[in-house]
Amino acid sequence: MINRRQFIETTARGLGLLSVIPSFPVPGSAVLKKKVLCVGGHPDDPESGCGGTLARLAATGHTVKAVYLTTGEAGIPGKSHAEASSIRRKEAEAACRILQVEPLFFGQIDGASVLDNAAVEKMKQLFLSEKPDVVFAHWPVDSHKDHQIASLLAMQMQPYHPFALYFFEVCTGMQSMGFHPTDYVDISPTQEQKRKALYCHASQDPPGIYACGHAAMEEFRGREIGARAGEAFVRLAGGTSTGISLAELL
């Protein structure tokens, strides 16, 4: 006998409405190594939005890199942009070492990011150089302008290089709005790794980041898939998407 949640999950999977990546590998399965990019607005965004998933992908053997649109220049009260940038860059590098992810810094300015032809061309060159198979980016319906621009820049890249695009959530209800997941990843094995990475961002009050709702998000997304902790994503279909699913990667 199955319970109501199991019935809903089974039905949804059968209809192709829900993709859940378990916390354990399928015996005998072979995972083809891929290139993964995560585009975030500031240091701590990739970590808080999908750090558990990035850590799982890196542990599986994929090449994973985090692109920080800005270095959080305006994010430390009382510090100049140069001082804050230096501090936050080092924090991001430390966090990436924990996640086994390589950091890339795009060079825009915190709070003054722009979406123009020059930014699109620069991101295009980065994507053509990296040739990612899978990209994670902010959900575009977000209250923070830097998050919106990071998301839109990633979306703009599909005509130049095909990849599967997954949007992640941050501070849902306060920043990410109207987020309805299509895919989930069980991050139970990497939840603590994610937390340690996020706590590298000491200048950003890590307990406050979790208090913004991330702890509740991990628990709730986990409950939706019957796990201790989870991360959720919206998969962008159509366009030049490669059709690569997260389930193929883990």
PDB file of C-alpha atoms in Angstrom:
ATOM      1  CA  MET A   1       0.000   0.000   0.000  1.00  0.00           C
ATOM      2  CA  ILE A   2       1.269   3.490  -0.803  1.00  0.00           C
ATOM      3  CA  ASN A   3       0.405   6.658   1.046  1.00  0.00           C
ATOM      4  CA  ARG A   4      -1.050   9.819  -0.487  1.00  0.00           C
ATOM      5  CA  ARG A   5       2.337  11.459  -1.037  1.00  0.00           C
ATOM      6  CA  GLN A   6       3.736   8.352  -2.728  1.00  0.00           C
ATOM      7  CA  PHE A   7       0.657   8.144  -4.956  1.00  0.00           C
ATOM      8  CA  ILE A   8       1.017  11.798  -6.010  1.00  0.00           C
ATOM      9  CA  GLU A   9       4.747  11.399  -6.685  1.00  0.00           C
ATOM     10  CA  THR A  10       4.241   8.213  -8.683  1.00  0.00           C
ATOM     11  CA  THR A  11       1.457   9.769 -10.745  1.00  0.00           C
ATOM     12  CA  ALA A  12       3.395  12.976 -11.348  1.00  0.00           C
ATOM     13  CA  ARG A  13       6.469  11.115 -12.489  1.00  0.00           C
ATOM     14  CA  GLY A  14       4.382   8.996 -14.828  1.00  0.00           C
ATOM     15  CA  LEU A  15       2.955  12.138 -16.383  1.00  0.00           C
ATOM     16  CA  GLY A  16       6.381  13.728 -16.654  1.00  0.00           C
ATOM     17  CA  LEU A  17       5.425  16.497 -14.252  1.00  0.00           C
ATOM     18  CA  LEU A  18       8.046  15.907 -11.596  1.00  0.00           C
ATOM     19  CA  SER A  19      11.706  15.000 -11.674  1.00  0.00           C
ATOM     20  CA  VAL A  20      13.319  13.933  -8.419  1.00  0.00           C
ATOM     21  CA  ILE A  21      16.988  13.083  -8.082  1.00  0.00           C
ATOM     22  CA  PRO A  22      17.581  10.656  -5.193  1.00  0.00           C
ATOM     23  CA  SER A  23      20.491  10.825  -2.802  1.00  0.00           C
ATOM     24  CA  PHE A  24      22.024   7.555  -3.980  1.00  0.00           C
ATOM     25  CA  PRO A  25      23.372   6.393  -7.360  1.00  0.00           C
ATOM     26  CA  VAL A  26      21.572   3.787  -9.440  1.00  0.00           C
ATOM     27  CA  PRO A  27      23.644   0.564  -9.393  1.00  0.00           C
ATOM     28  CA  GLY A  28      25.402  -0.032 -12.690  1.00  0.00           C
ATOM     29  CA  SER A  29      24.574   3.404 -14.058  1.00  0.00           C
ATOM     30  CA  ALA A  30      27.229   5.285 -16.009  1.00  0.00           C
ATOM     31  CA  VAL A  31      27.273   9.067 -15.739  1.00  0.00           C
ATOM     32  CA  LEU A  32      28.803  10.915 -18.688  1.00  0.00           C
ATOM     33  CA  LYS A  33      30.826  13.814 -17.319  1.00  0.00           C
ATOM     34  CA  LYS A  34      29.488  17.257 -18.184  1.00  0.00           C
ATOM     35  CA  LYS A  35      30.401  20.913 -17.801  1.00  0.00           C
ATOM     36  CA  VAL A  36      28.207  22.854 -15.374  1.00  0.00           C
ATOM     37  CA  LEU A  37      27.981  26.618 -14.849  1.00  0.00           C
ATOM     38  CA  CYS A  38      26.046  28.439 -12.148  1.00  0.00           C
ATOM     39  CA  VAL A  39      25.391  32.150 -12.726  1.00  0.00           C
ATOM     40  CA  GLY A  40      24.686  34.111  -9.546  1.00  0.00           C
ATOM     41  CA  GLY A  41      24.359  37.789  -8.780  1.00  0.00           C
ATOM     42  CA  HIS A  42      26.712  37.962  -5.793  1.00  0.00           C
ATOM     43  CA  PRO A  43      29.036  35.836  -3.689  1.00  0.00           C
ATOM     44  CA  ASP A  44      26.734  33.586  -1.589  1.00  0.00           C
ATOM     45  CA  ASP A  45      23.949  33.333  -4.217  1.00  0.00           C
ATOM     46  CA  PRO A  46      25.067  30.108  -5.932  1.00  0.00           C
ATOM     47  CA  GLU A  47      25.891  28.658  -2.515  1.00  0.00           C
ATOM     48  CA  SER A  48      22.521  29.481  -0.945  1.00  0.00           C
ATOM     49  CA  GLY A  49      20.442  28.750  -4.047  1.00  0.00           C
ATOM     50  CA  CYS A  50      21.910  25.452  -5.192  1.00  0.00           C
ATOM     51  CA  GLY A  51      25.092  24.771  -3.231  1.00  0.00           C
ATOM     52  CA  GLY A  52      23.973  21.286  -2.281  1.00  0.00           C
ATOM     53  CA  THR A  53      23.321  20.372  -5.894  1.00  0.00           C
ATOM     54  CA  LEU A  54      26.606  21.885  -7.096  1.00  0.00           C
ATOM     55  CA  ALA A  55      28.472  19.864  -4.474  1.00  0.00           C
ATOM     56  CA  ARG A  56      26.745  16.659  -5.566  1.00  0.00           C
ATOM     57  CA  LEU A  57      27.561  17.349  -9.216  1.00  0.00           C
ATOM     58  CA  ALA A  58      31.211  18.052  -8.404  1.00  0.00           C
ATOM     59  CA  ALA A  59      31.451  14.895  -6.302  1.00  0.00           C
ATOM     60  CA  THR A  60      30.039  12.897  -9.213  1.00  0.00           C
ATOM     61  CA  GLY A  61      32.932  14.073 -11.366  1.00  0.00           C
ATOM     62  CA  HIS A  62      31.408  16.869 -13.412  1.00  0.00           C
ATOM     63  CA  THR A  63      33.338  20.094 -13.973  1.00  0.00           C
ATOM     64  CA  VAL A  64      31.439  22.731 -12.000  1.00  0.00           C
ATOM     65  CA  LYS A  65      32.096  26.481 -12.048  1.00  0.00           C
ATOM     66  CA  ALA A  66      30.296  29.385 -10.352  1.00  0.00           C
ATOM     67  CA  VAL A  67      30.051  32.685 -12.211  1.00  0.00           C
ATOM     68  CA  TYR A  68      29.610  35.646  -9.868  1.00  0.00           C
ATOM     69  CA  LEU A  69      28.106  38.599 -11.755  1.00  0.00           C
ATOM     70  CA  THR A  70      29.458  40.981  -9.091  1.00  0.00           C
ATOM     71  CA  THR A  71      31.783  40.648  -6.124  1.00  0.00           C
ATOM     72  CA  GLY A  72      29.294  42.232  -3.729  1.00  0.00           C
ATOM     73  CA  GLU A  73      31.004  45.615  -3.656  1.00  0.00           C
ATOM     74  CA  ALA A  74      28.074  47.314  -1.916  1.00  0.00           C
ATOM     75  CA  GLY A  75      27.474  44.507   0.544  1.00  0.00           C
ATOM     76  CA  ILE A  76      29.532  45.503   3.593  1.00  0.00           C
ATOM     77  CA  PRO A  77      28.464  48.677   5.439  1.00  0.00           C
ATOM     78  CA  GLY A  78      31.365  50.974   6.232  1.00  0.00           C
ATOM     79  CA  LYS A  79      33.652  49.415   3.638  1.00  0.00           C
ATOM     80  CA  SER A  80      34.614  50.940   0.297  1.00  0.00           C
ATOM     81  CA  HIS A  81      33.722  49.051  -2.857  1.00  0.00           C
ATOM     82  CA  ALA A  82      37.339  47.973  -3.242  1.00  0.00           C
ATOM     83  CA  GLU A  83      37.574  46.747   0.357  1.00  0.00           C
ATOM     84  CA  ALA A  84      34.271  44.890   0.207  1.00  0.00           C
ATOM     85  CA  SER A  85      35.136  43.345  -3.150  1.00  0.00           C
ATOM     86  CA  SER A  86      38.424  41.987  -1.804  1.00  0.00           C
ATOM     87  CA  ILE A  87      36.761  40.506   1.287  1.00  0.00           C
ATOM     88  CA  ARG A  88      33.843  38.950  -0.548  1.00  0.00           C
ATOM     89  CA  ARG A  89      35.985  37.551  -3.343  1.00  0.00           C
ATOM     90  CA  LYS A  90      38.088  35.687  -0.775  1.00  0.00           C
ATOM     91  CA  GLU A  91      34.920  34.423   0.920  1.00  0.00           C
ATOM     92  CA  ALA A  92      33.611  33.133  -2.415  1.00  0.00           C
ATOM     93  CA  GLU A  93      36.879  31.397  -3.172  1.00  0.00           C
ATOM     94  CA  ALA A  94      36.821  29.686   0.236  1.00  0.00           C
ATOM     95  CA  ALA A  95      33.206  28.604  -0.266  1.00  0.00           C
ATOM     96  CA  CYS A  96      33.993  27.189  -3.698  1.00  0.00           C
ATOM     97  CA  ARG A  97      36.860  25.139  -2.297  1.00  0.00           C
ATOM     98  CA  ILE A  98      34.421  23.480   0.086  1.00  0.00           C
ATOM     99  CA  LEU A  99      31.948  22.758  -2.715  1.00  0.00           C
ATOM    100  CA  GLN A 100      34.758  21.672  -5.095  1.00  0.00           C
ATOM    101  CA  VAL A 101      33.646  24.363  -7.535  1.00  0.00           C
ATOM    102  CA  GLU A 102      35.807  26.815  -9.488  1.00  0.00           C
ATOM    103  CA  PRO A 103      34.867  30.516  -9.061  1.00  0.00           C
ATOM    104  CA  LEU A 104      34.700  32.922 -12.010  1.00  0.00           C
ATOM    105  CA  PHE A 105      34.178  36.659 -11.509  1.00  0.00           C
ATOM    106  CA  PHE A 106      32.290  38.492 -14.256  1.00  0.00           C
ATOM    107  CA  GLY A 107      33.240  42.019 -13.206  1.00  0.00           C
ATOM    108  CA  GLN A 108      29.961  43.914 -12.852  1.00  0.00           C
ATOM    109  CA  ILE A 109      29.240  46.136  -9.847  1.00  0.00           C
ATOM    110  CA  ASP A 110      26.953  45.202  -6.975  1.00  0.00           C
ATOM    111  CA  GLY A 111      23.742  47.228  -7.197  1.00  0.00           C
ATOM    112  CA  ALA A 112      24.775  48.784 -10.514  1.00  0.00           C
ATOM    113  CA  SER A 113      24.671  45.774 -12.802  1.00  0.00           C
ATOM    114  CA  VAL A 114      23.562  46.320 -16.392  1.00  0.00           C
ATOM    115  CA  LEU A 115      22.024  44.297 -19.178  1.00  0.00           C
ATOM    116  CA  ASP A 116      23.283  45.821 -22.415  1.00  0.00           C
ATOM    117  CA  ASN A 117      24.954  44.689 -25.625  1.00  0.00           C
ATOM    118  CA  ALA A 118      28.414  44.846 -24.063  1.00  0.00           C
ATOM    119  CA  ALA A 119      27.341  42.612 -21.149  1.00  0.00           C
ATOM    120  CA  VAL A 120      25.687  40.129 -23.513  1.00  0.00           C
ATOM    121  CA  GLU A 121      28.816  39.986 -25.672  1.00  0.00           C
ATOM    122  CA  LYS A 122      31.060  39.453 -22.639  1.00  0.00           C
ATOM    123  CA  MET A 123      28.834  36.654 -21.313  1.00  0.00           C
ATOM    124  CA  LYS A 124      28.698  35.184 -24.821  1.00  0.00           C
ATOM    125  CA  GLN A 125      32.484  34.945 -24.916  1.00  0.00           C
ATOM    126  CA  LEU A 126      32.509  33.299 -21.493  1.00  0.00           C
ATOM    127  CA  PHE A 127      29.929  30.714 -22.562  1.00  0.00           C
ATOM    128  CA  LEU A 128      31.683  30.007 -25.853  1.00  0.00           C
ATOM    129  CA  SER A 129      34.896  29.477 -23.909  1.00  0.00           C
ATOM    130  CA  GLU A 130      33.374  27.277 -21.196  1.00  0.00           C
ATOM    131  CA  LYS A 131      30.836  25.449 -23.409  1.00  0.00           C
ATOM    132  CA  PRO A 132      28.575  24.374 -20.517  1.00  0.00           C
ATOM    133  CA  ASP A 133      26.180  21.478 -20.903  1.00  0.00           C
ATOM    134  CA  VAL A 134      24.045  22.540 -17.936  1.00  0.00           C
ATOM    135  CA  VAL A 135      23.502  26.018 -16.502  1.00  0.00           C
ATOM    136  CA  PHE A 136      21.936  27.083 -13.217  1.00  0.00           C
ATOM    137  CA  ALA A 137      20.765  30.681 -12.827  1.00  0.00           C
ATOM    138  CA  HIS A 138      18.527  32.843 -10.686  1.00  0.00           C
ATOM    139  CA  TRP A 139      14.782  32.625 -11.209  1.00  0.00           C
ATOM    140  CA  PRO A 140      14.086  35.765 -13.311  1.00  0.00           C
ATOM    141  CA  VAL A 141      11.022  36.823 -11.292  1.00  0.00           C
ATOM    142  CA  ASP A 142      13.090  38.193  -8.425  1.00  0.00           C
ATOM    143  CA  SER A 143      12.972  41.384  -6.380  1.00  0.00           C
ATOM    144  CA  HIS A 144      16.732  42.003  -6.697  1.00  0.00           C
ATOM    145  CA  LYS A 145      17.896  43.682  -9.906  1.00  0.00           C
ATOM    146  CA  ASP A 146      21.291  41.963  -9.884  1.00  0.00           C
ATOM    147  CA  HIS A 147      19.543  38.599  -9.674  1.00  0.00           C
ATOM    148  CA  GLN A 148      17.274  39.500 -12.577  1.00  0.00           C
ATOM    149  CA  ILE A 149      20.200  40.547 -14.753  1.00  0.00           C
ATOM    150  CA  ALA A 150      22.224  37.440 -13.929  1.00  0.00           C
ATOM    151  CA  SER A 151      19.209  35.351 -14.931  1.00  0.00           C
ATOM    152  CA  LEU A 152      18.500  37.237 -18.136  1.00  0.00           C
ATOM    153  CA  LEU A 153      22.134  37.154 -19.230  1.00  0.00           C
ATOM    154  CA  ALA A 154      22.137  33.379 -18.847  1.00  0.00           C
ATOM    155  CA  MET A 155      18.904  33.095 -20.825  1.00  0.00           C
ATOM    156  CA  GLN A 156      20.367  35.243 -23.606  1.00  0.00           C
ATOM    157  CA  MET A 157      23.127  32.700 -24.191  1.00  0.00           C
ATOM    158  CA  GLN A 158      21.043  29.848 -25.580  1.00  0.00           C
ATOM    159  CA  PRO A 159      21.128  31.041 -29.221  1.00  0.00           C
ATOM    160  CA  TYR A 160      24.934  30.944 -29.107  1.00  0.00           C
ATOM    161  CA  HIS A 161      25.492  27.640 -27.352  1.00  0.00           C
ATOM    162  CA  PRO A 162      22.921  24.950 -26.490  1.00  0.00           C
ATOM    163  CA  PHE A 163      22.574  23.905 -22.852  1.00  0.00           C
ATOM    164  CA  ALA A 164      19.972  22.806 -20.328  1.00  0.00           C
ATOM    165  CA  LEU A 165      18.908  25.734 -18.139  1.00  0.00           C
ATOM    166  CA  TYR A 166      17.647  25.355 -14.586  1.00  0.00           C
ATOM    167  CA  PHE A 167      16.534  28.268 -12.391  1.00  0.00           C
ATOM    168  CA  PHE A 168      17.163  28.183  -8.639  1.00  0.00           C
ATOM    169  CA  GLU A 169      15.394  30.032  -5.822  1.00  0.00           C
ATOM    170  CA  VAL A 170      16.731  32.332  -3.116  1.00  0.00           C
ATOM    171  CA  CYS A 171      14.748  33.738  -0.172  1.00  0.00           C
ATOM    172  CA  THR A 172      11.511  32.508  -1.724  1.00  0.00           C
ATOM    173  CA  GLY A 173       8.617  34.846  -0.987  1.00  0.00           C
ATOM    174  CA  MET A 174      10.995  37.749  -0.321  1.00  0.00           C
ATOM    175  CA  GLN A 175      13.186  37.651  -3.418  1.00  0.00           C
ATOM    176  CA  SER A 176      12.198  34.741  -5.677  1.00  0.00           C
ATOM    177  CA  MET A 177       8.488  35.146  -6.486  1.00  0.00           C
ATOM    178  CA  GLY A 178       5.992  32.743  -8.044  1.00  0.00           C
ATOM    179  CA  PHE A 179       8.477  29.873  -8.027  1.00  0.00           C
ATOM    180  CA  HIS A 180       6.851  26.524  -8.899  1.00  0.00           C
ATOM    181  CA  PRO A 181       9.469  23.737  -9.185  1.00  0.00           C
ATOM    182  CA  THR A 182       9.667  21.185 -11.966  1.00  0.00           C
ATOM    183  CA  ASP A 183      12.756  19.363 -10.660  1.00  0.00           C
ATOM    184  CA  TYR A 184      14.166  18.482  -7.258  1.00  0.00           C
ATOM    185  CA  VAL A 185      17.501  17.255  -5.931  1.00  0.00           C
ATOM    186  CA  ASP A 186      17.937  15.427  -2.648  1.00  0.00           C
ATOM    187  CA  ILE A 187      20.799  17.303  -0.959  1.00  0.00           C
ATOM    188  CA  SER A 188      20.778  15.280   2.245  1.00  0.00           C
ATOM    189  CA  PRO A 189      24.341  14.022   1.572  1.00  0.00           C
ATOM    190  CA  THR A 190      25.681  17.535   0.916  1.00  0.00           C
ATOM    191  CA  GLN A 191      23.500  19.686   3.188  1.00  0.00           C
ATOM    192  CA  GLU A 192      26.253  20.199   5.748  1.00  0.00           C
ATOM    193  CA  GLN A 193      28.802  20.849   3.005  1.00  0.00           C
ATOM    194  CA  LYS A 194      26.489  23.545   1.652  1.00  0.00           C
ATOM    195  CA  ARG A 195      26.095  25.083   5.104  1.00  0.00           C
ATOM    196  CA  LYS A 196      29.863  25.205   5.636  1.00  0.00           C
ATOM    197  CA  ALA A 197      30.304  26.887   2.249  1.00  0.00           C
ATOM    198  CA  LEU A 198      27.667  29.472   3.033  1.00  0.00           C
ATOM    199  CA  TYR A 199      29.262  30.187   6.406  1.00  0.00           C
ATOM    200  CA  CYS A 200      32.447  31.178   4.564  1.00  0.00           C
ATOM    201  CA  HIS A 201      30.576  34.386   3.747  1.00  0.00           C
ATOM    202  CA  ALA A 202      31.112  35.761   7.239  1.00  0.00           C
ATOM    203  CA  SER A 203      30.613  39.367   6.100  1.00  0.00           C
ATOM    204  CA  GLN A 204      27.053  38.547   5.037  1.00  0.00           C
ATOM    205  CA  ASP A 205      25.682  37.211   8.344  1.00  0.00           C
ATOM    206  CA  PRO A 206      25.226  33.524   7.391  1.00  0.00           C
ATOM    207  CA  PRO A 207      22.648  32.904  10.161  1.00  0.00           C
ATOM    208  CA  GLY A 208      20.672  35.788   8.680  1.00  0.00           C
ATOM    209  CA  ILE A 209      20.819  34.196   5.233  1.00  0.00           C
ATOM    210  CA  TYR A 210      19.354  31.004   6.619  1.00  0.00           C
ATOM    211  CA  ALA A 211      16.817  33.032   8.598  1.00  0.00           C
ATOM    212  CA  CYS A 212      15.721  34.588   5.293  1.00  0.00           C
ATOM    213  CA  GLY A 213      14.083  31.237   4.674  1.00  0.00           C
ATOM    214  CA  HIS A 214      16.788  28.974   3.313  1.00  0.00           C
ATOM    215  CA  ALA A 215      16.661  26.504   6.186  1.00  0.00           C
ATOM    216  CA  ALA A 216      12.889  26.286   5.774  1.00  0.00           C
ATOM    217  CA  MET A 217      13.292  25.951   2.010  1.00  0.00           C
ATOM    218  CA  GLU A 218      15.702  23.031   2.366  1.00  0.00           C
ATOM    219  CA  GLU A 219      13.357  21.288   4.788  1.00  0.00           C
ATOM    220  CA  PHE A 220      10.203  21.956   2.775  1.00  0.00           C
ATOM    221  CA  ARG A 221      11.726  20.968  -0.583  1.00  0.00           C
ATOM    222  CA  GLY A 222      13.006  17.852   1.127  1.00  0.00           C
ATOM    223  CA  ARG A 223       9.567  17.049   2.473  1.00  0.00           C
ATOM    224  CA  GLU A 224       8.118  17.385  -1.022  1.00  0.00           C
ATOM    225  CA  ILE A 225      10.311  14.504  -2.156  1.00  0.00           C
ATOM    226  CA  GLY A 226      10.464  12.502   1.059  1.00  0.00           C
ATOM    227  CA  ALA A 227      14.037  13.515   1.948  1.00  0.00           C
ATOM    228  CA  ARG A 228      15.686  15.294   4.853  1.00  0.00           C
ATOM    229  CA  ALA A 229      16.739  18.231   2.674  1.00  0.00           C
ATOM    230  CA  GLY A 230      16.188  19.267  -0.909  1.00  0.00           C
ATOM    231  CA  GLU A 231      16.722  21.970  -3.506  1.00  0.00           C
ATOM    232  CA  ALA A 232      14.177  22.799  -6.172  1.00  0.00           C
ATOM    233  CA  PHE A 233      14.485  24.104  -9.718  1.00  0.00           C
ATOM    234  CA  VAL A 234      12.429  25.300 -12.652  1.00  0.00           C
ATOM    235  CA  ARG A 235      13.607  23.815 -15.918  1.00  0.00           C
ATOM    236  CA  LEU A 236      13.367  26.032 -19.005  1.00  0.00           C
ATOM    237  CA  ALA A 237      12.131  23.954 -21.918  1.00  0.00           C
ATOM    238  CA  GLY A 238      12.241  24.768 -25.595  1.00  0.00           C
ATOM    239  CA  GLY A 239      14.612  27.051 -27.445  1.00  0.00           C
ATOM    240  CA  THR A 240      18.022  25.453 -27.884  1.00  0.00           C
ATOM    241  CA  SER A 241      17.825  23.452 -24.670  1.00  0.00           C
ATOM    242  CA  THR A 242      19.789  20.209 -24.908  1.00  0.00           C
ATOM    243  CA  GLY A 243      17.184  18.300 -22.937  1.00  0.00           C
ATOM    244  CA  ILE A 244      19.742  17.107 -20.377  1.00  0.00           C
ATOM    245  CA  SER A 245      17.961  16.210 -17.152  1.00  0.00           C
ATOM    246  CA  LEU A 246      19.432  16.457 -13.670  1.00  0.00           C
ATOM    247  CA  ALA A 247      18.625  12.789 -13.222  1.00  0.00           C
ATOM    248  CA  GLU A 248      21.172  11.974 -15.939  1.00  0.00           C
ATOM    249  CA  LEU A 249      23.927  13.764 -14.027  1.00  0.00           C
ATOM    250  CA  LEU A 250      23.639  12.177 -10.589  1.00  0.00           C
TER     251      LEU A 250
END
